[in-house]
Tab-separated table of C-alpha atoms in Angstrom:
chain	number	residue	atom	x	y	z
B	1	UNK	CA	6.940	-8.940	-12.249
B	2	UNK	CA	4.518	-11.904	-12.931
B	3	UNK	CA	3.258	-12.343	-16.520
B	4	UNK	CA	-0.082	-10.993	-17.329
B	5	UNK	CA	-1.539	-14.623	-17.685
B	6	UNK	CA	-0.682	-15.266	-14.046
B	7	UNK	CA	-2.728	-12.304	-12.711
B	8	UNK	CA	-6.257	-12.732	-11.736
B	9	UNK	CA	-9.025	-10.807	-9.946
B	10	UNK	CA	-9.087	-10.904	-6.128
B	11	UNK	CA	-11.561	-13.533	-5.303
B	12	UNK	CA	-13.359	-11.502	-2.612
B	13	UNK	CA	-14.431	-8.730	-4.775
B	14	UNK	CA	-18.231	-8.171	-5.186
B	15	UNK	CA	-19.338	-9.469	-8.508
B	16	UNK	CA	-19.895	-8.518	-11.197
B	17	UNK	CA	-16.461	-6.825	-10.951
B	18	UNK	CA	-17.031	-4.731	-14.032
B	19	UNK	CA	-19.897	-2.865	-12.487
B	20	UNK	CA	-19.013	-2.906	-8.816
B	21	UNK	CA	-15.227	-2.184	-8.718
B	22	UNK	CA	-13.078	0.802	-9.714
B	23	UNK	CA	-9.612	0.783	-8.181
B	24	UNK	CA	-9.072	4.533	-8.155
B	25	UNK	CA	-11.078	6.351	-5.459
B	26	UNK	CA	-10.793	9.897	-6.873
B	27	UNK	CA	-12.303	10.449	-10.334
B	28	UNK	CA	-9.985	12.640	-12.506
B	29	UNK	CA	-12.789	13.040	-15.138
B	30	UNK	CA	-16.394	12.371	-16.004
B	31	UNK	CA	-18.030	11.010	-19.208
B	32	UNK	CA	-19.152	14.520	-20.070
B	33	UNK	CA	-15.511	15.907	-20.093
B	34	UNK	CA	-13.676	16.567	-23.393
B	35	UNK	CA	-11.542	13.610	-23.859
B	36	UNK	CA	-8.863	15.757	-25.612
B	37	UNK	CA	-8.534	18.325	-22.884
B	38	UNK	CA	-7.071	17.746	-19.429
B	39	UNK	CA	-9.505	18.406	-16.639
B	40	UNK	CA	-8.749	20.624	-13.617
B	41	UNK	CA	-8.355	17.518	-11.575
B	42	UNK	CA	-6.120	15.753	-13.928
B	43	UNK	CA	-3.919	18.880	-14.136
B	44	UNK	CA	-3.738	19.062	-10.357
B	45	UNK	CA	-2.593	15.453	-10.041
B	46	UNK	CA	-0.212	15.663	-13.058
B	47	UNK	CA	1.448	18.611	-11.227
B	48	UNK	CA	1.521	16.624	-7.958
B	49	UNK	CA	3.468	13.888	-9.644
B	50	UNK	CA	5.672	16.471	-11.459
B	51	UNK	CA	6.555	18.102	-8.114
B	52	UNK	CA	7.780	14.727	-6.866
B	53	UNK	CA	10.357	14.336	-9.608
B	54	UNK	CA	13.233	16.169	-7.757
B	55	UNK	CA	12.957	13.869	-4.758
B	56	UNK	CA	12.992	10.646	-6.975
B	57	UNK	CA	15.810	12.079	-9.016
B	58	UNK	CA	17.783	12.653	-5.821
B	59	UNK	CA	17.171	9.039	-4.685
B	60	UNK	CA	18.106	7.723	-8.030
B	61	UNK	CA	21.407	9.808	-8.210
B	62	UNK	CA	22.596	8.022	-4.959
B	63	UNK	CA	21.821	4.488	-6.165
B	64	UNK	CA	25.187	2.719	-6.024
B	65	UNK	CA	23.791	-0.405	-7.846
B	66	UNK	CA	23.360	1.595	-11.148
B	67	UNK	CA	26.386	2.560	-13.319
B	68	UNK	CA	26.546	6.265	-13.977
B	69	UNK	CA	23.461	6.900	-11.708
B	70	UNK	CA	23.602	10.726	-11.803
B	71	UNK	CA	23.357	10.770	-15.645
B	72	UNK	CA	20.604	8.223	-15.782
B	73	UNK	CA	18.734	10.035	-12.882
B	74	UNK	CA	18.750	13.052	-15.103
B	75	UNK	CA	17.369	11.162	-17.952
B	76	UNK	CA	14.565	9.776	-15.669
B	77	UNK	CA	13.703	13.246	-14.534
B	78	UNK	CA	13.475	14.511	-18.224
B	79	UNK	CA	11.634	11.567	-19.556
B	80	UNK	CA	9.001	11.437	-16.872
B	81	UNK	CA	8.496	15.187	-17.047
B	82	UNK	CA	8.023	14.950	-20.735
B	83	UNK	CA	5.546	12.172	-20.394
B	84	UNK	CA	3.443	14.252	-17.898
B	85	UNK	CA	3.668	17.323	-20.235
B	86	UNK	CA	2.340	15.090	-23.034
B	87	UNK	CA	-0.560	13.831	-20.913
B	88	UNK	CA	-1.405	17.404	-19.873
B	89	UNK	CA	-1.613	18.375	-23.618
B	90	UNK	CA	-3.431	15.199	-24.559
B	91	UNK	CA	-5.031	13.185	-21.783
B	92	UNK	CA	-5.312	10.037	-24.091
B	93	UNK	CA	-1.513	9.880	-24.751
B	94	UNK	CA	0.450	7.277	-22.912
B	95	UNK	CA	-2.370	4.919	-22.223
B	96	UNK	CA	-4.613	7.628	-20.795
B	97	UNK	CA	-6.790	8.994	-19.654
B	98	UNK	CA	-4.728	9.286	-16.423
B	99	UNK	CA	-5.494	8.045	-13.057
B	100	UNK	CA	-3.240	7.490	-10.051
B	101	UNK	CA	-2.469	3.964	-11.123
B	102	UNK	CA	-1.333	5.031	-14.600
B	103	UNK	CA	0.698	7.964	-13.357
B	104	UNK	CA	2.440	5.625	-10.802
B	105	UNK	CA	3.075	2.966	-13.386
B	106	UNK	CA	4.548	5.340	-15.912
B	107	UNK	CA	6.885	6.619	-13.298
B	108	UNK	CA	8.128	3.085	-12.400
B	109	UNK	CA	8.444	2.128	-15.991
B	110	UNK	CA	10.784	4.866	-16.798
B	111	UNK	CA	12.922	4.139	-13.647
B	112	UNK	CA	13.205	0.488	-14.530
B	113	UNK	CA	14.084	1.114	-18.278
B	114	UNK	CA	16.989	3.110	-17.030
B	115	UNK	CA	18.072	0.242	-14.625
B	116	UNK	CA	16.792	1.659	-11.356
B	117	UNK	CA	15.199	-1.352	-9.534
B	118	UNK	CA	14.875	0.037	-6.003
B	119	UNK	CA	16.005	3.623	-5.343
B	120	UNK	CA	14.632	3.539	-1.954
B	121	UNK	CA	16.602	0.460	-0.845
B	122	UNK	CA	18.986	2.198	1.431
B	123	UNK	CA	16.357	4.162	3.386
B	124	UNK	CA	14.239	0.927	3.696
B	125	UNK	CA	17.199	-1.064	5.079
B	126	UNK	CA	17.963	1.750	7.559
B	127	UNK	CA	14.468	2.140	8.813
B	128	UNK	CA	13.844	-1.692	8.952
B	129	UNK	CA	17.012	-2.105	11.182
B	130	UNK	CA	15.808	0.634	13.575
B	131	UNK	CA	12.321	-0.764	13.713
B	132	UNK	CA	13.358	-4.378	14.357
B	133	UNK	CA	15.382	-3.172	17.406
B	134	UNK	CA	12.234	-1.428	18.814
B	135	UNK	CA	9.876	-4.429	17.992
B	136	UNK	CA	10.216	-6.437	21.268
B	137	UNK	CA	9.631	-3.213	23.487
B	138	UNK	CA	6.509	-2.249	21.417
B	139	UNK	CA	5.074	-5.786	21.680
B	140	UNK	CA	5.926	-5.897	25.513
B	141	UNK	CA	4.059	-2.539	26.014
B	142	UNK	CA	0.945	-3.918	24.121
B	143	UNK	CA	1.017	-7.340	26.096
B	144	UNK	CA	0.995	-5.395	29.318
B	145	UNK	CA	-2.386	-4.040	28.530
B	146	UNK	CA	-4.724	-6.523	30.086
B	147	UNK	CA	-8.052	-5.413	28.607
B	148	UNK	CA	-8.460	-7.145	25.086
B	149	UNK	CA	-10.350	-4.171	23.656
B	150	UNK	CA	-7.884	-1.471	24.856
B	151	UNK	CA	-4.975	-3.663	23.558
B	152	UNK	CA	-6.615	-3.741	20.147
B	153	UNK	CA	-7.195	0.017	20.257
B	154	UNK	CA	-3.500	0.600	21.154
B	155	UNK	CA	-2.478	-1.624	18.161
B	156	UNK	CA	-4.620	0.407	15.907
B	157	UNK	CA	-2.938	3.532	17.225
B	158	UNK	CA	0.243	1.965	16.400
B	159	UNK	CA	-0.777	1.371	12.765
B	160	UNK	CA	-1.489	5.091	12.575
B	161	UNK	CA	2.022	5.684	13.988
B	162	UNK	CA	0.892	7.507	17.113
B	163	UNK	CA	-2.114	9.365	15.628
B	164	UNK	CA	-5.106	9.383	18.000
B	165	UNK	CA	-7.941	7.062	16.992
B	166	UNK	CA	-10.966	6.042	19.026
B	167	UNK	CA	-11.789	2.355	17.966
B	168	UNK	CA	-15.434	1.730	18.068
B	169	UNK	CA	-15.877	-2.036	18.434
B	170	UNK	CA	-12.800	-4.168	19.079
B	171	UNK	CA	-14.809	-7.312	18.385
B	172	UNK	CA	-15.114	-6.383	14.801
B	173	UNK	CA	-11.817	-7.646	13.890
B	174	UNK	CA	-11.744	-11.097	15.637
B	175	UNK	CA	-12.122	-13.293	12.501
B	176	UNK	CA	-10.771	-16.626	11.680
B	177	UNK	CA	-8.824	-15.564	8.669
B	178	UNK	CA	-7.690	-12.127	7.799
B	179	UNK	CA	-5.761	-10.892	4.612
B	180	UNK	CA	-3.718	-7.771	5.220
B	181	UNK	CA	-2.298	-5.764	2.276
B	182	UNK	CA	0.761	-4.094	3.801
B	183	UNK	CA	2.375	-0.687	2.889
B	184	UNK	CA	5.609	0.840	3.866
B	185	UNK	CA	8.929	-0.583	5.301
B	186	UNK	CA	10.310	0.337	8.543
B	187	UNK	CA	8.071	1.386	11.505
B	188	UNK	CA	4.856	1.066	9.502
B	189	UNK	CA	5.068	-2.607	8.805
B	190	UNK	CA	7.296	-3.625	11.750
B	191	UNK	CA	5.871	-1.530	14.647
B	192	UNK	CA	2.480	-1.110	13.160
B	193	UNK	CA	1.181	-4.111	11.084
B	194	UNK	CA	3.068	-6.923	12.729
B	195	UNK	CA	2.164	-6.239	16.325
B	196	UNK	CA	-1.515	-6.183	15.130
B	197	UNK	CA	-1.017	-9.297	13.164
B	198	UNK	CA	0.562	-10.962	16.250
B	199	UNK	CA	-2.527	-10.135	18.335
B	200	UNK	CA	-4.688	-11.750	15.825
B	201	UNK	CA	-2.456	-14.839	15.761
B	202	UNK	CA	-2.823	-14.988	19.553
B	203	UNK	CA	-6.600	-15.144	19.159
B	204	UNK	CA	-6.393	-18.084	16.812
B	205	UNK	CA	-6.691	-16.041	13.487
B	206	UNK	CA	-4.917	-17.168	10.364
B	207	UNK	CA	-3.137	-14.065	8.989
B	208	UNK	CA	-2.054	-13.583	5.355
B	209	UNK	CA	0.162	-10.638	4.761
B	210	UNK	CA	0.243	-9.498	1.129
B	211	UNK	CA	3.237	-7.578	-0.009
B	212	UNK	CA	4.506	-6.086	-3.252
B	213	UNK	CA	6.181	-8.291	-5.882
B	214	UNK	CA	8.631	-5.546	-6.958
B	215	UNK	CA	9.937	-2.491	-5.203
B	216	UNK	CA	8.073	0.935	-5.530
B	217	UNK	CA	9.060	3.883	-3.473
B	218	UNK	CA	9.554	2.652	0.233
B	219	UNK	CA	6.922	-0.063	0.186
B	220	UNK	CA	7.974	-3.292	1.568
B	221	UNK	CA	8.394	-6.131	-0.850
B	222	UNK	CA	7.539	-9.859	-0.561
B	223	UNK	CA	11.277	-10.872	-0.235
B	224	UNK	CA	11.923	-8.137	2.286
B	225	UNK	CA	8.923	-9.122	4.488
B	226	UNK	CA	10.039	-12.657	4.583
B	227	UNK	CA	13.541	-11.464	5.653
B	228	UNK	CA	12.002	-9.107	8.288
B	229	UNK	CA	9.859	-11.762	9.872
B	230	UNK	CA	12.777	-14.307	9.829
B	231	UNK	CA	14.906	-11.791	11.917
B	232	UNK	CA	12.014	-11.190	14.398
B	233	UNK	CA	11.320	-14.868	15.025
B	234	UNK	CA	13.137	-16.750	17.923
B	235	UNK	CA	14.961	-20.114	17.635
B	236	UNK	CA	11.638	-21.896	17.968
B	237	UNK	CA	9.997	-19.838	15.141
B	238	UNK	CA	7.835	-17.819	17.522
B	239	UNK	CA	7.093	-14.116	17.347
B	240	UNK	CA	7.798	-12.901	20.828
B	241	UNK	CA	6.216	-16.063	22.318
B	242	UNK	CA	3.386	-16.354	19.723
B	243	UNK	CA	3.210	-19.285	17.342
B	244	UNK	CA	3.436	-18.321	13.725
B	245	UNK	CA	2.279	-21.529	12.044
B	246	UNK	CA	-0.862	-19.611	11.017
B	247	UNK	CA	1.139	-16.601	9.557
B	248	UNK	CA	1.445	-16.634	5.756
B	249	UNK	CA	3.380	-14.264	3.560
B	250	UNK	CA	2.020	-13.882	-0.038
B	251	UNK	CA	3.291	-12.107	-2.986
B	252	UNK	CA	0.444	-9.883	-4.157
B	253	UNK	CA	1.880	-9.655	-7.744
B	254	UNK	CA	1.855	-5.841	-7.506
B	255	UNK	CA	4.541	-3.447	-8.426
B	256	UNK	CA	3.006	0.094	-7.545
B	257	UNK	CA	2.317	2.022	-4.399
B	258	UNK	CA	-1.409	1.701	-5.292
B	259	UNK	CA	-3.288	-1.515	-6.143
B	260	UNK	CA	-5.840	-2.522	-8.617
B	261	UNK	CA	-7.379	-5.642	-7.137
B	262	UNK	CA	-8.584	-7.114	-10.553
B	263	UNK	CA	-4.873	-7.946	-11.027
B	264	UNK	CA	-3.374	-9.950	-8.271
B	265	UNK	CA	-1.225	-13.150	-8.126
B	266	UNK	CA	-2.743	-16.588	-8.287
B	267	UNK	CA	-1.028	-17.388	-5.126
B	268	UNK	CA	-2.735	-14.628	-3.170
B	269	UNK	CA	-6.135	-15.365	-4.823
B	270	UNK	CA	-5.802	-18.937	-3.648
B	271	UNK	CA	-4.764	-18.087	-0.107
B	272	UNK	CA	-7.552	-15.403	0.362
B	273	UNK	CA	-10.320	-17.257	-1.267
B	274	UNK	CA	-12.116	-18.092	2.065
B	275	UNK	CA	-11.016	-15.010	4.134
B	276	UNK	CA	-13.343	-13.395	6.653
B	277	UNK	CA	-11.689	-9.978	6.648
B	278	UNK	CA	-9.594	-7.934	4.082
B	279	UNK	CA	-7.528	-5.054	5.484
B	280	UNK	CA	-5.983	-2.518	3.059
B	281	UNK	CA	-3.481	-0.387	4.948
B	282	UNK	CA	-1.901	2.813	3.788
B	283	UNK	CA	-2.927	5.828	1.728
B	284	UNK	CA	-2.093	4.170	-1.585
B	285	UNK	CA	-3.877	0.882	-1.217
B	286	UNK	CA	-6.609	1.986	1.248
B	287	UNK	CA	-7.544	5.546	0.301
B	288	UNK	CA	-6.389	6.600	-3.089
B	289	UNK	CA	-7.398	3.121	-4.421
B	290	UNK	CA	-10.027	0.829	-3.025
B	291	UNK	CA	-11.629	3.193	-0.396
B	292	UNK	CA	-15.016	2.382	-1.945
B	293	UNK	CA	-14.250	-1.278	-2.988
B	294	UNK	CA	-16.907	-3.740	-2.026
B	295	UNK	CA	-16.027	-7.255	-0.738
B	296	UNK	CA	-17.828	-10.483	-0.217
B	297	UNK	CA	-16.414	-10.365	3.382
B	298	UNK	CA	-15.917	-7.655	6.091
B	299	UNK	CA	-13.316	-5.168	5.059
B	300	UNK	CA	-11.167	-2.489	6.712
B	301	UNK	CA	-9.446	0.449	4.956
B	302	UNK	CA	-7.013	2.316	7.229
B	303	UNK	CA	-4.501	4.978	6.524
B	304	UNK	CA	-3.427	8.563	6.903
B	305	UNK	CA	-4.187	11.314	4.244
B	306	UNK	CA	-0.879	12.706	3.082
B	307	UNK	CA	-1.956	14.638	0.021
B	308	UNK	CA	-3.849	17.973	0.138
B	309	UNK	CA	-5.690	16.779	-3.034
B	310	UNK	CA	-6.928	13.534	-1.283
B	311	UNK	CA	-8.002	15.624	1.857
B	312	UNK	CA	-9.890	18.107	-0.268
B	313	UNK	CA	-11.773	15.197	-2.094
B	314	UNK	CA	-12.737	13.559	1.192
B	315	UNK	CA	-13.603	16.919	2.766
B	316	UNK	CA	-11.015	16.428	5.506
B	317	UNK	CA	-7.611	17.776	6.532
B	318	UNK	CA	-4.086	16.840	5.842
B	319	UNK	CA	-2.915	14.036	8.037
B	320	UNK	CA	-6.319	12.953	8.979
B	321	UNK	CA	-6.696	9.248	9.742
B	322	UNK	CA	-9.009	7.159	7.855
B	323	UNK	CA	-10.655	4.003	9.413
B	324	UNK	CA	-13.376	2.653	7.215
B	325	UNK	CA	-14.957	-0.692	8.355
B	326	UNK	CA	-17.571	-2.449	6.082
B	327	UNK	CA	-19.503	-5.440	7.609
B	328	UNK	CA	-21.097	-7.892	5.408
B	329	UNK	CA	-24.317	-9.238	6.906
B	330	UNK	CA	-25.927	-12.561	6.329
């Protein structure tokens, strides 16, 4: 992970950032709440993270890169459970009060301290291999749609992985530079985001794909994304016939499944400084964090609601799709 000194605020956030930006969408507490007592929302989210421990433990147990993985996986489960119990008793412990960013960071911290660098590596590789084999056919089916607006609508449907969505105005996303914060490995990035990015490239848009610095759950990382795209390019460096000279891959500096845009890499800040469109894809980056983030340019938050707690907060249903477009006038 990059050093703290190398992290900067995303340059397209509306300023002053201190009063205009809060990473986490769902407030776990309010100023009037007792700082020494966990709120009902904090308890619900702590329980949600606690309930995920067995699945993370199972992944860790099968990590062949770690010596004595089963024993260390048990230590992870116990340590993280103890931390969550501590926070439930005293919300200000372990760097609290808690929010989704802190709870994710503490989980990753315990895993990494025990030597687990990427417990989802095997499943990511398997999903990437499957998706890469399907990529040419997905692109061909999209290219066969002659109407530009309908083609973009179909691409957005692909990002939602088959969920029905009625795109209002296809012209909204025709900009000269777009920054896309990508999410999961496999079908999500390969069959969803990359065909969408390819369409933008066809229309003359410069596309910056921003991926995590370090592994976190099944999110695609910067090195993995570079490898995926190199496998998809042909001998002339094209992506199924489309020139990729305007396609840039950036290390976001992030190491969590959510993102705080006050802390991104200098590389990404430089590449994104003049962008016309920011796209945050996935529940972690576009819904649980940054749903209400304001930018100096147009922005799009797109993802599927996968937690009942998020659905309840938004007044929607589990597996609803979110497509939030904000246009900056003037």
